[in-house]
Amino acid sequence: MDAKLYHPVKIGNVELKGNLFLAPVAGYSDAAFRSVCIENGACFTYTEMVSAEALVRKNLKTEILMRRAYNEKAYSVQIFGGEPDIMTDATHIVLEKTGCEVIDINCGCPVPKIIKTGAGSALTRDPDRLYKIAEAVVKAAGGRPEEGGVPVTVKIRSGWESKQMTWREAAQAALDAGVSAITIHPRTRAQGYEGHSDWGIMKGLVELVREWESREPGRHVPVFGSGDLFKPEDAKAMLEETGADAVMFARGAMGNPFIFRDATDLLTKGSYEPLPPEERVKTGFAELERLVAETSEQHACLEMRKRFAAYSKGISGGAALRARIVHAATVQDYKDIFL
Ligand SMILES: Cc1cc2nc3c(=O)[nH]c(=O)nc-3n(C[C@H](O)[C@H](O)[C@H](O)COP(=O)(O)O)c2cc1C
């Protein structure tokens, strides 16, 4: 057991009690899910990526994506875009509408439609553009935190493909532009979500940033790690092996917000006791209720099918329940299945 592995983190002037975060995950990390993750110990949360273009076009659906959860004292809205001017306007809109504590710039999305616009992982391979965008967002957010601005962070990949590993250049551009933290998901754009993330690169980024800090007195830019955290032990191993300041659960938290509780216990007490399945399902209902309130019963019930399938893991007769979940269309349907 190493209690020091769990510790507070500062992003600019935002103080967080611990270093277990929920990653941005499109289609999952809505306010309902983020709220149950926080109830289970997540120390910081990100919205899914929000299109800067859509914000500027005043798309209402996009605004729903960035709403603060009821228990989110501090959270980050993640935006994506390839044009500094649009990212500037989007930053103003995000801050005005949400008052979020941190703005994160997506530099990792591998989807072709997004890369085509110069956004997402196209930014990890184009450090000049990344610099211009990060600089524009920092300026729009009121300057660096020491100048009174809202902290701006980036989330990068390791590179475009195995022959084009650009994380060093991308990180340097972000540091030069004045970001307050860097997250790395050390897979290339070409890897998508396949294969293993390369924690050696994560360690390399921690070293690069510490080296940069030694030349920049007074600056501290924490490094956050994402990639292959599927159980509490993985978070412990990532913290130990890479020296990352915080780690983010992504797929490992889907339908399993309890991973935060278990990982916190593992890091602070040396062991954990998984919740019984019946307790887990109760959390599923809390999430469903909040998602209905945020969106609509129809949307929430469709969305919760995959999540309830995960919540029901380990329940006796789970397979039969899951066969019914795929048809659940109302809150009553879920109650009939589980209660
Ligand atoms: C379905 C899905 C959606 C994702 N959406 C986002 C996103 O909106 N923004 C982002 O920065 N990363 C996104 N990611 C990447 C995750 O945040 C994370 O970095 C990645 O899944 C690696 O972590 P894991 O191997 O523990 O899942 C997404 C990943 C998945 C699987």
CSV table of C-alpha atoms and ligand atoms in Angstrom, one decimal:
chain,number,residue,atom,x,y,z
A,1,MET,CA,0.0,0.0,0.0
A,2,ASP,CA,1.2,3.5,-0.9
A,3,ALA,CA,-1.0,6.2,0.4
A,4,LYS,CA,1.0,8.8,-1.5
A,5,LEU,CA,-0.3,7.5,-4.8
A,6,TYR,CA,-3.7,9.1,-4.0
A,7,HIS,CA,-3.1,12.8,-3.5
A,8,PRO,CA,-4.7,16.3,-4.3
A,9,VAL,CA,-4.1,17.8,-7.8
A,10,LYS,CA,-4.1,21.4,-8.9
A,11,ILE,CA,-5.1,22.5,-12.4
A,12,GLY,CA,-4.1,26.1,-12.5
A,13,ASN,CA,-5.9,27.5,-9.5
A,14,VAL,CA,-8.5,24.7,-9.3
A,15,GLU,CA,-7.8,22.4,-6.4
A,16,LEU,CA,-9.0,18.8,-6.6
A,17,LYS,CA,-9.1,16.5,-3.6
A,18,GLY,CA,-7.7,13.5,-5.4
A,19,ASN,CA,-6.3,12.1,-8.7
A,20,LEU,CA,-8.8,9.7,-10.0
A,21,PHE,CA,-10.7,11.3,-12.9
A,22,LEU,CA,-13.5,10.4,-15.3
A,23,ALA,CA,-12.3,10.7,-18.9
A,24,PRO,CA,-14.4,12.4,-21.6
A,25,VAL,CA,-16.3,9.6,-23.4
A,26,ALA,CA,-18.8,10.5,-26.1
A,27,GLY,CA,-22.1,8.9,-25.6
A,28,TYR,CA,-21.5,8.1,-21.9
A,29,SER,CA,-20.1,11.0,-19.9
A,30,ASP,CA,-23.3,13.0,-19.6
A,31,ALA,CA,-24.2,14.8,-16.4
A,32,ALA,CA,-26.3,11.9,-15.1
A,33,PHE,CA,-23.3,9.5,-15.4
A,34,ARG,CA,-20.8,12.0,-14.2
A,35,SER,CA,-22.9,12.6,-11.1
A,36,VAL,CA,-22.9,8.9,-10.1
A,37,CYS,CA,-19.2,8.7,-10.7
A,38,ILE,CA,-18.7,11.7,-8.3
A,39,GLU,CA,-20.9,10.0,-5.7
A,40,ASN,CA,-18.5,7.0,-6.0
A,41,GLY,CA,-15.3,9.0,-5.7
A,42,ALA,CA,-14.4,10.5,-9.0
A,43,CYS,CA,-12.3,13.6,-8.2
A,44,PHE,CA,-12.7,15.4,-11.6
A,45,THR,CA,-14.9,14.9,-14.6
A,46,TYR,CA,-15.0,15.9,-18.2
A,47,THR,CA,-18.0,16.4,-20.5
A,48,GLU,CA,-17.8,14.5,-23.8
A,49,MET,CA,-16.2,16.5,-26.7
A,50,VAL,CA,-18.4,19.4,-27.8
A,51,SER,CA,-18.2,20.8,-31.3
A,52,ALA,CA,-17.0,24.5,-31.3
A,53,GLU,CA,-18.8,24.9,-34.7
A,54,ALA,CA,-22.1,23.6,-33.2
A,55,LEU,CA,-21.7,26.0,-30.3
A,56,VAL,CA,-21.2,28.9,-32.5
A,57,ARG,CA,-24.3,27.9,-34.5
A,58,LYS,CA,-26.2,27.8,-31.2
A,59,ASN,CA,-27.1,24.1,-31.4
A,60,LEU,CA,-29.3,23.4,-28.4
A,61,LYS,CA,-28.4,19.7,-28.2
A,62,THR,CA,-24.8,20.7,-27.8
A,63,GLU,CA,-25.7,23.0,-24.9
A,64,ILE,CA,-27.3,20.0,-23.1
A,65,LEU,CA,-24.0,18.1,-23.4
A,66,MET,CA,-22.1,20.7,-21.3
A,67,ARG,CA,-24.5,21.2,-18.4
A,68,ARG,CA,-23.0,20.9,-15.0
A,69,ALA,CA,-24.1,17.9,-12.8
A,70,TYR,CA,-25.8,18.7,-9.5
A,71,ASN,CA,-22.7,17.6,-7.5
A,72,GLU,CA,-20.0,18.9,-9.8
A,73,LYS,CA,-18.1,21.5,-7.8
A,74,ALA,CA,-15.5,21.6,-10.6
A,75,TYR,CA,-15.6,20.1,-14.0
A,76,SER,CA,-14.1,20.5,-17.5
A,77,VAL,CA,-16.0,21.1,-20.7
A,78,GLN,CA,-14.1,19.5,-23.6
A,79,ILE,CA,-14.3,21.3,-27.0
A,80,PHE,CA,-13.0,20.4,-30.4
A,81,GLY,CA,-12.3,22.4,-33.5
A,82,GLY,CA,-9.6,23.2,-36.0
A,83,GLU,CA,-9.9,26.9,-36.4
A,84,PRO,CA,-8.6,29.3,-33.7
A,85,ASP,CA,-11.3,32.0,-34.4
A,86,ILE,CA,-14.1,29.5,-33.9
A,87,MET,CA,-12.5,28.0,-30.8
A,88,THR,CA,-12.2,31.6,-29.4
A,89,ASP,CA,-15.9,32.2,-29.9
A,90,ALA,CA,-16.8,28.7,-28.6
A,91,THR,CA,-14.7,29.4,-25.4
A,92,HIS,CA,-16.7,32.5,-24.7
A,93,ILE,CA,-19.9,30.6,-25.2
A,94,VAL,CA,-18.8,27.7,-22.9
A,95,LEU,CA,-17.8,30.0,-20.1
A,96,GLU,CA,-20.8,32.2,-20.4
A,97,LYS,CA,-23.2,29.2,-20.4
A,98,THR,CA,-21.6,26.9,-17.9
A,99,GLY,CA,-19.1,28.7,-15.7
A,100,CYS,CA,-17.0,25.5,-15.9
A,101,GLU,CA,-13.7,25.5,-14.0
A,102,VAL,CA,-11.5,24.1,-16.8
A,103,ILE,CA,-11.7,24.0,-20.6
A,104,ASP,CA,-10.1,21.0,-22.3
A,105,ILE,CA,-9.1,20.9,-26.0
A,106,ASN,CA,-9.6,17.6,-27.7
A,107,CYS,CA,-6.5,16.7,-29.7
A,108,GLY,CA,-7.1,13.0,-29.9
A,109,CYS,CA,-10.3,12.1,-31.6
A,110,PRO,CA,-9.5,9.7,-34.5
A,111,VAL,CA,-12.8,10.1,-36.4
A,112,PRO,CA,-12.1,11.0,-40.1
A,113,LYS,CA,-14.9,13.6,-40.3
A,114,ILE,CA,-13.4,15.5,-37.4
A,115,ILE,CA,-9.7,15.1,-38.5
A,116,LYS,CA,-10.7,16.5,-41.9
A,117,THR,CA,-11.5,19.9,-40.2
A,118,GLY,CA,-8.0,20.0,-38.6
A,119,ALA,CA,-9.5,19.1,-35.2
A,120,GLY,CA,-9.0,16.1,-32.9
A,121,SER,CA,-6.0,14.0,-33.4
A,122,ALA,CA,-5.0,16.1,-36.5
A,123,LEU,CA,-3.8,18.6,-33.8
A,124,THR,CA,-1.4,16.1,-32.2
A,125,ARG,CA,0.4,15.8,-35.5
A,126,ASP,CA,0.2,19.6,-36.4
A,127,PRO,CA,1.9,21.3,-33.5
A,128,ASP,CA,1.7,24.8,-35.1
A,129,ARG,CA,-2.1,24.6,-35.4
A,130,LEU,CA,-2.3,23.1,-31.9
A,131,TYR,CA,-0.2,26.1,-30.6
A,132,LYS,CA,-2.5,28.6,-32.3
A,133,ILE,CA,-5.6,27.0,-31.0
A,134,ALA,CA,-4.4,26.5,-27.5
A,135,GLU,CA,-3.1,30.1,-27.5
A,136,ALA,CA,-6.5,31.4,-28.7
A,137,VAL,CA,-8.4,29.4,-26.2
A,138,VAL,CA,-6.1,30.5,-23.3
A,139,LYS,CA,-6.6,34.1,-24.4
A,140,ALA,CA,-10.4,33.8,-24.7
A,141,ALA,CA,-10.5,32.1,-21.3
A,142,GLY,CA,-9.0,35.3,-19.8
A,143,GLY,CA,-5.3,34.5,-20.0
A,144,ARG,CA,-3.2,32.0,-17.9
A,145,PRO,CA,-4.5,31.3,-14.4
A,146,GLU,CA,-1.9,33.5,-12.9
A,147,GLU,CA,-3.4,36.3,-15.0
A,148,GLY,CA,-6.9,35.4,-13.7
A,149,GLY,CA,-7.9,33.2,-16.6
A,150,VAL,CA,-9.8,29.9,-16.5
A,151,PRO,CA,-7.3,27.0,-16.9
A,152,VAL,CA,-7.1,25.5,-20.3
A,153,THR,CA,-5.8,21.9,-20.8
A,154,VAL,CA,-5.2,19.6,-23.8
A,155,LYS,CA,-5.8,15.9,-24.3
A,156,ILE,CA,-3.4,14.4,-26.9
A,157,ARG,CA,-2.6,11.0,-28.4
A,158,SER,CA,0.9,9.6,-29.0
A,159,GLY,CA,0.9,10.5,-32.7
A,160,TRP,CA,-0.6,9.9,-36.0
A,161,GLU,CA,0.7,6.4,-36.7
A,162,SER,CA,3.6,4.3,-35.5
A,163,LYS,CA,6.0,6.0,-37.9
A,164,GLN,CA,4.8,9.5,-36.9
A,165,MET,CA,5.0,9.8,-33.1
A,166,THR,CA,4.4,13.5,-32.5
A,167,TRP,CA,3.5,13.7,-28.8
A,168,ARG,CA,6.7,15.5,-27.9
A,169,GLU,CA,6.1,18.3,-30.4
A,170,ALA,CA,2.4,18.5,-29.5
A,171,ALA,CA,3.2,18.7,-25.7
A,172,GLN,CA,5.8,21.4,-26.3
A,173,ALA,CA,3.4,23.5,-28.4
A,174,ALA,CA,0.8,23.2,-25.6
A,175,LEU,CA,3.3,24.2,-22.9
A,176,ASP,CA,4.4,27.2,-25.0
A,177,ALA,CA,0.8,28.2,-25.4
A,178,GLY,CA,0.2,28.3,-21.7
A,179,VAL,CA,-1.9,25.2,-20.9
A,180,SER,CA,-2.4,24.2,-17.3
A,181,ALA,CA,-2.3,20.4,-17.7
A,182,ILE,CA,-1.7,17.8,-20.4
A,183,THR,CA,-3.5,14.5,-20.7
A,184,ILE,CA,-2.1,11.8,-22.9
A,185,HIS,CA,-3.8,8.7,-24.3
A,186,PRO,CA,-0.8,7.0,-25.7
A,187,ARG,CA,-2.3,5.3,-28.7
A,188,THR,CA,-1.9,6.7,-32.2
A,189,ARG,CA,-4.7,8.0,-34.3
A,190,ALA,CA,-4.3,4.9,-36.5
A,191,GLN,CA,-4.7,2.6,-33.5
A,192,GLY,CA,-8.1,4.1,-32.6
A,193,TYR,CA,-8.9,2.2,-29.4
A,194,GLU,CA,-7.3,-1.1,-30.4
A,195,GLY,CA,-4.0,-2.6,-29.2
A,196,HIS,CA,-2.3,-1.5,-26.0
A,197,SER,CA,-1.7,2.1,-24.9
A,198,ASP,CA,2.0,2.7,-24.5
A,199,TRP,CA,2.6,3.7,-20.9
A,200,GLY,CA,6.4,4.2,-21.7
A,201,ILE,CA,5.3,7.2,-23.7
A,202,MET,CA,3.3,8.5,-20.8
A,203,LYS,CA,6.3,8.2,-18.6
A,204,GLY,CA,8.3,10.0,-21.3
A,205,LEU,CA,5.8,12.9,-21.3
A,206,VAL,CA,6.0,13.2,-17.5
A,207,GLU,CA,9.8,13.5,-17.8
A,208,LEU,CA,9.5,16.0,-20.7
A,209,VAL,CA,7.2,18.2,-18.7
A,210,ARG,CA,9.2,18.0,-15.4
A,211,GLU,CA,12.3,18.9,-17.4
A,212,TRP,CA,10.4,21.9,-18.9
A,213,GLU,CA,9.3,23.0,-15.5
A,214,SER,CA,12.9,23.0,-14.2
A,215,ARG,CA,13.5,25.7,-16.9
A,216,GLU,CA,10.3,27.6,-16.0
A,217,PRO,CA,10.4,28.5,-12.3
A,218,GLY,CA,7.0,28.8,-10.7
A,219,ARG,CA,5.2,26.7,-13.4
A,220,HIS,CA,3.7,23.4,-12.6
A,221,VAL,CA,1.8,21.6,-15.4
A,222,PRO,CA,0.4,18.2,-14.2
A,223,VAL,CA,0.3,15.3,-16.6
A,224,PHE,CA,-2.7,13.0,-16.6
A,225,GLY,CA,-2.8,9.5,-18.0
A,226,SER,CA,-5.5,7.7,-20.0
A,227,GLY,CA,-5.4,4.2,-21.5
A,228,ASP,CA,-6.3,0.7,-20.5
A,229,LEU,CA,-7.6,1.3,-17.0
A,230,PHE,CA,-10.1,-1.5,-16.6
A,231,LYS,CA,-9.7,-2.3,-12.9
A,232,PRO,CA,-8.6,-0.5,-9.8
A,233,GLU,CA,-5.2,-2.2,-10.0
A,234,ASP,CA,-4.6,-0.7,-13.4
A,235,ALA,CA,-4.9,2.8,-12.0
A,236,LYS,CA,-2.4,2.0,-9.2
A,237,ALA,CA,0.0,0.5,-11.8
A,238,MET,CA,-0.2,3.5,-14.1
A,239,LEU,CA,0.5,5.9,-11.2
A,240,GLU,CA,3.4,3.8,-10.1
A,241,GLU,CA,4.9,3.1,-13.5
A,242,THR,CA,4.5,6.5,-15.2
A,243,GLY,CA,4.6,9.1,-12.5
A,244,ALA,CA,1.4,10.7,-13.9
A,245,ASP,CA,-0.2,13.2,-11.5
A,246,ALA,CA,-3.7,11.8,-12.1
A,247,VAL,CA,-5.3,9.0,-14.1
A,248,MET,CA,-8.5,8.8,-16.0
A,249,PHE,CA,-10.9,5.9,-16.2
A,250,ALA,CA,-12.7,5.7,-19.6
A,251,ARG,CA,-14.1,2.4,-20.8
A,252,GLY,CA,-13.4,0.9,-17.4
A,253,ALA,CA,-15.9,3.2,-15.8
A,254,MET,CA,-18.7,2.5,-18.3
A,255,GLY,CA,-21.5,0.9,-16.4
A,256,ASN,CA,-19.1,0.7,-13.5
A,257,PRO,CA,-18.9,4.0,-11.6
A,258,PHE,CA,-17.9,1.9,-8.6
A,259,ILE,CA,-14.4,1.6,-10.0
A,260,PHE,CA,-13.7,5.1,-8.5
A,261,ARG,CA,-14.7,3.9,-5.0
A,262,ASP,CA,-12.7,0.7,-5.4
A,263,ALA,CA,-9.6,2.4,-6.8
A,264,THR,CA,-9.7,5.0,-4.0
A,265,ASP,CA,-9.9,2.2,-1.4
A,266,LEU,CA,-7.1,0.4,-3.1
A,267,LEU,CA,-4.8,3.5,-3.2
A,268,THR,CA,-5.6,4.6,0.4
A,269,LYS,CA,-6.3,1.4,2.3
A,270,GLY,CA,-4.5,-1.3,0.2
A,271,SER,CA,-7.7,-3.3,-0.6
A,272,TYR,CA,-11.3,-2.9,-1.7
A,273,GLU,CA,-14.6,-4.7,-1.3
A,274,PRO,CA,-16.7,-4.7,-4.5
A,275,LEU,CA,-20.4,-3.6,-4.0
A,276,PRO,CA,-23.0,-6.4,-4.2
A,277,PRO,CA,-24.8,-6.4,-7.6
A,278,GLU,CA,-28.1,-5.3,-6.0
A,279,GLU,CA,-26.5,-2.1,-4.8
A,280,ARG,CA,-25.1,-1.5,-8.2
A,281,VAL,CA,-28.5,-1.7,-9.8
A,282,LYS,CA,-29.8,1.0,-7.4
A,283,THR,CA,-27.2,3.3,-8.9
A,284,GLY,CA,-28.4,2.4,-12.4
A,285,PHE,CA,-31.9,3.7,-11.4
A,286,ALA,CA,-30.5,6.9,-10.0
A,287,GLU,CA,-28.6,7.5,-13.2
A,288,LEU,CA,-31.8,6.6,-15.2
A,289,GLU,CA,-33.9,9.1,-13.2
A,290,ARG,CA,-31.4,11.9,-13.7
A,291,LEU,CA,-31.0,11.2,-17.4
A,292,VAL,CA,-34.8,11.3,-17.8
A,293,ALA,CA,-34.8,14.7,-16.1
A,294,GLU,CA,-32.0,16.0,-18.3
A,295,THR,CA,-33.3,14.7,-21.6
A,296,SER,CA,-36.5,12.7,-22.1
A,297,GLU,CA,-37.8,9.3,-21.0
A,298,GLN,CA,-37.5,8.0,-24.5
A,299,HIS,CA,-33.9,9.1,-24.9
A,300,ALA,CA,-32.9,8.1,-21.4
A,301,CYS,CA,-34.4,4.6,-21.7
A,302,LEU,CA,-32.7,3.9,-25.0
A,303,GLU,CA,-29.4,5.2,-23.7
A,304,MET,CA,-29.6,3.2,-20.5
A,305,ARG,CA,-29.9,-0.1,-22.2
A,306,LYS,CA,-26.2,-0.6,-22.6
A,307,ARG,CA,-25.5,0.9,-19.2
A,308,PHE,CA,-28.0,-1.4,-17.4
A,309,ALA,CA,-26.5,-4.4,-19.2
A,310,ALA,CA,-23.3,-3.4,-17.5
A,311,TYR,CA,-24.9,-2.7,-14.1
A,312,SER,CA,-26.6,-6.1,-14.1
A,313,LYS,CA,-23.3,-8.0,-14.4
A,314,GLY,CA,-22.9,-10.5,-11.6
A,315,ILE,CA,-26.6,-10.6,-10.8
A,316,SER,CA,-28.1,-14.1,-10.7
A,317,GLY,CA,-30.1,-14.7,-13.9
A,318,GLY,CA,-28.2,-11.7,-15.5
A,319,ALA,CA,-28.3,-13.1,-19.0
A,320,ALA,CA,-32.1,-13.4,-19.0
A,321,LEU,CA,-32.4,-9.8,-17.6
A,322,ARG,CA,-30.1,-8.5,-20.4
A,323,ALA,CA,-32.3,-10.2,-23.0
A,324,ARG,CA,-35.2,-8.0,-21.6
A,325,ILE,CA,-33.1,-4.9,-21.2
A,326,VAL,CA,-32.6,-4.6,-25.0
A,327,HIS,CA,-36.4,-4.0,-25.3
A,328,ALA,CA,-36.8,-1.6,-22.3
A,329,ALA,CA,-38.4,1.6,-23.6
A,330,THR,CA,-39.9,3.2,-20.4
A,331,VAL,CA,-38.9,3.6,-16.8
A,332,GLN,CA,-41.6,1.2,-15.9
A,333,ASP,CA,-40.0,-1.4,-18.2
A,334,TYR,CA,-36.8,-1.2,-16.2
A,335,LYS,CA,-38.7,-1.4,-12.9
A,336,ASP,CA,-40.5,-4.5,-14.2
A,337,ILE,CA,-37.2,-6.1,-15.1
A,338,PHE,CA,-35.3,-5.3,-11.9
A,339,LEU,CA,-37.6,-4.5,-9.0
B,1,LIG,C1,-16.8,5.4,-27.1
B,1,LIG,C2,-15.6,6.3,-26.7
B,1,LIG,C3,-15.8,7.7,-26.8
B,1,LIG,C4,-14.8,8.6,-26.5
B,1,LIG,N1,-15.0,9.9,-26.5
B,1,LIG,C5,-14.0,10.8,-26.2
B,1,LIG,C6,-14.2,12.2,-26.2
B,1,LIG,O1,-15.3,12.7,-26.4
B,1,LIG,N2,-13.1,13.0,-25.9
B,1,LIG,C7,-11.8,12.5,-25.6
B,1,LIG,O2,-10.9,13.2,-25.4
B,1,LIG,N3,-11.6,11.1,-25.6
B,1,LIG,C8,-12.7,10.3,-25.9
B,1,LIG,N4,-12.5,9.0,-25.8
B,1,LIG,C9,-11.1,8.5,-25.4
B,1,LIG,C10,-11.1,8.2,-23.9
B,1,LIG,O3,-11.3,9.4,-23.1
B,1,LIG,C11,-9.8,7.5,-23.4
B,1,LIG,O4,-8.7,8.3,-23.6
B,1,LIG,C12,-9.6,6.2,-24.2
B,1,LIG,O5,-10.8,5.4,-24.3
B,1,LIG,C13,-8.5,5.4,-23.5
B,1,LIG,O6,-8.8,4.9,-22.3
B,1,LIG,P1,-9.3,3.4,-22.0
B,1,LIG,O7,-8.4,2.5,-22.8
B,1,LIG,O8,-9.1,3.3,-20.5
B,1,LIG,O9,-10.7,3.3,-22.5
B,1,LIG,C14,-13.5,8.1,-26.1
B,1,LIG,C15,-13.3,6.7,-26.1
B,1,LIG,C16,-14.4,5.8,-26.4
B,1,LIG,C17,-14.1,4.3,-26.2
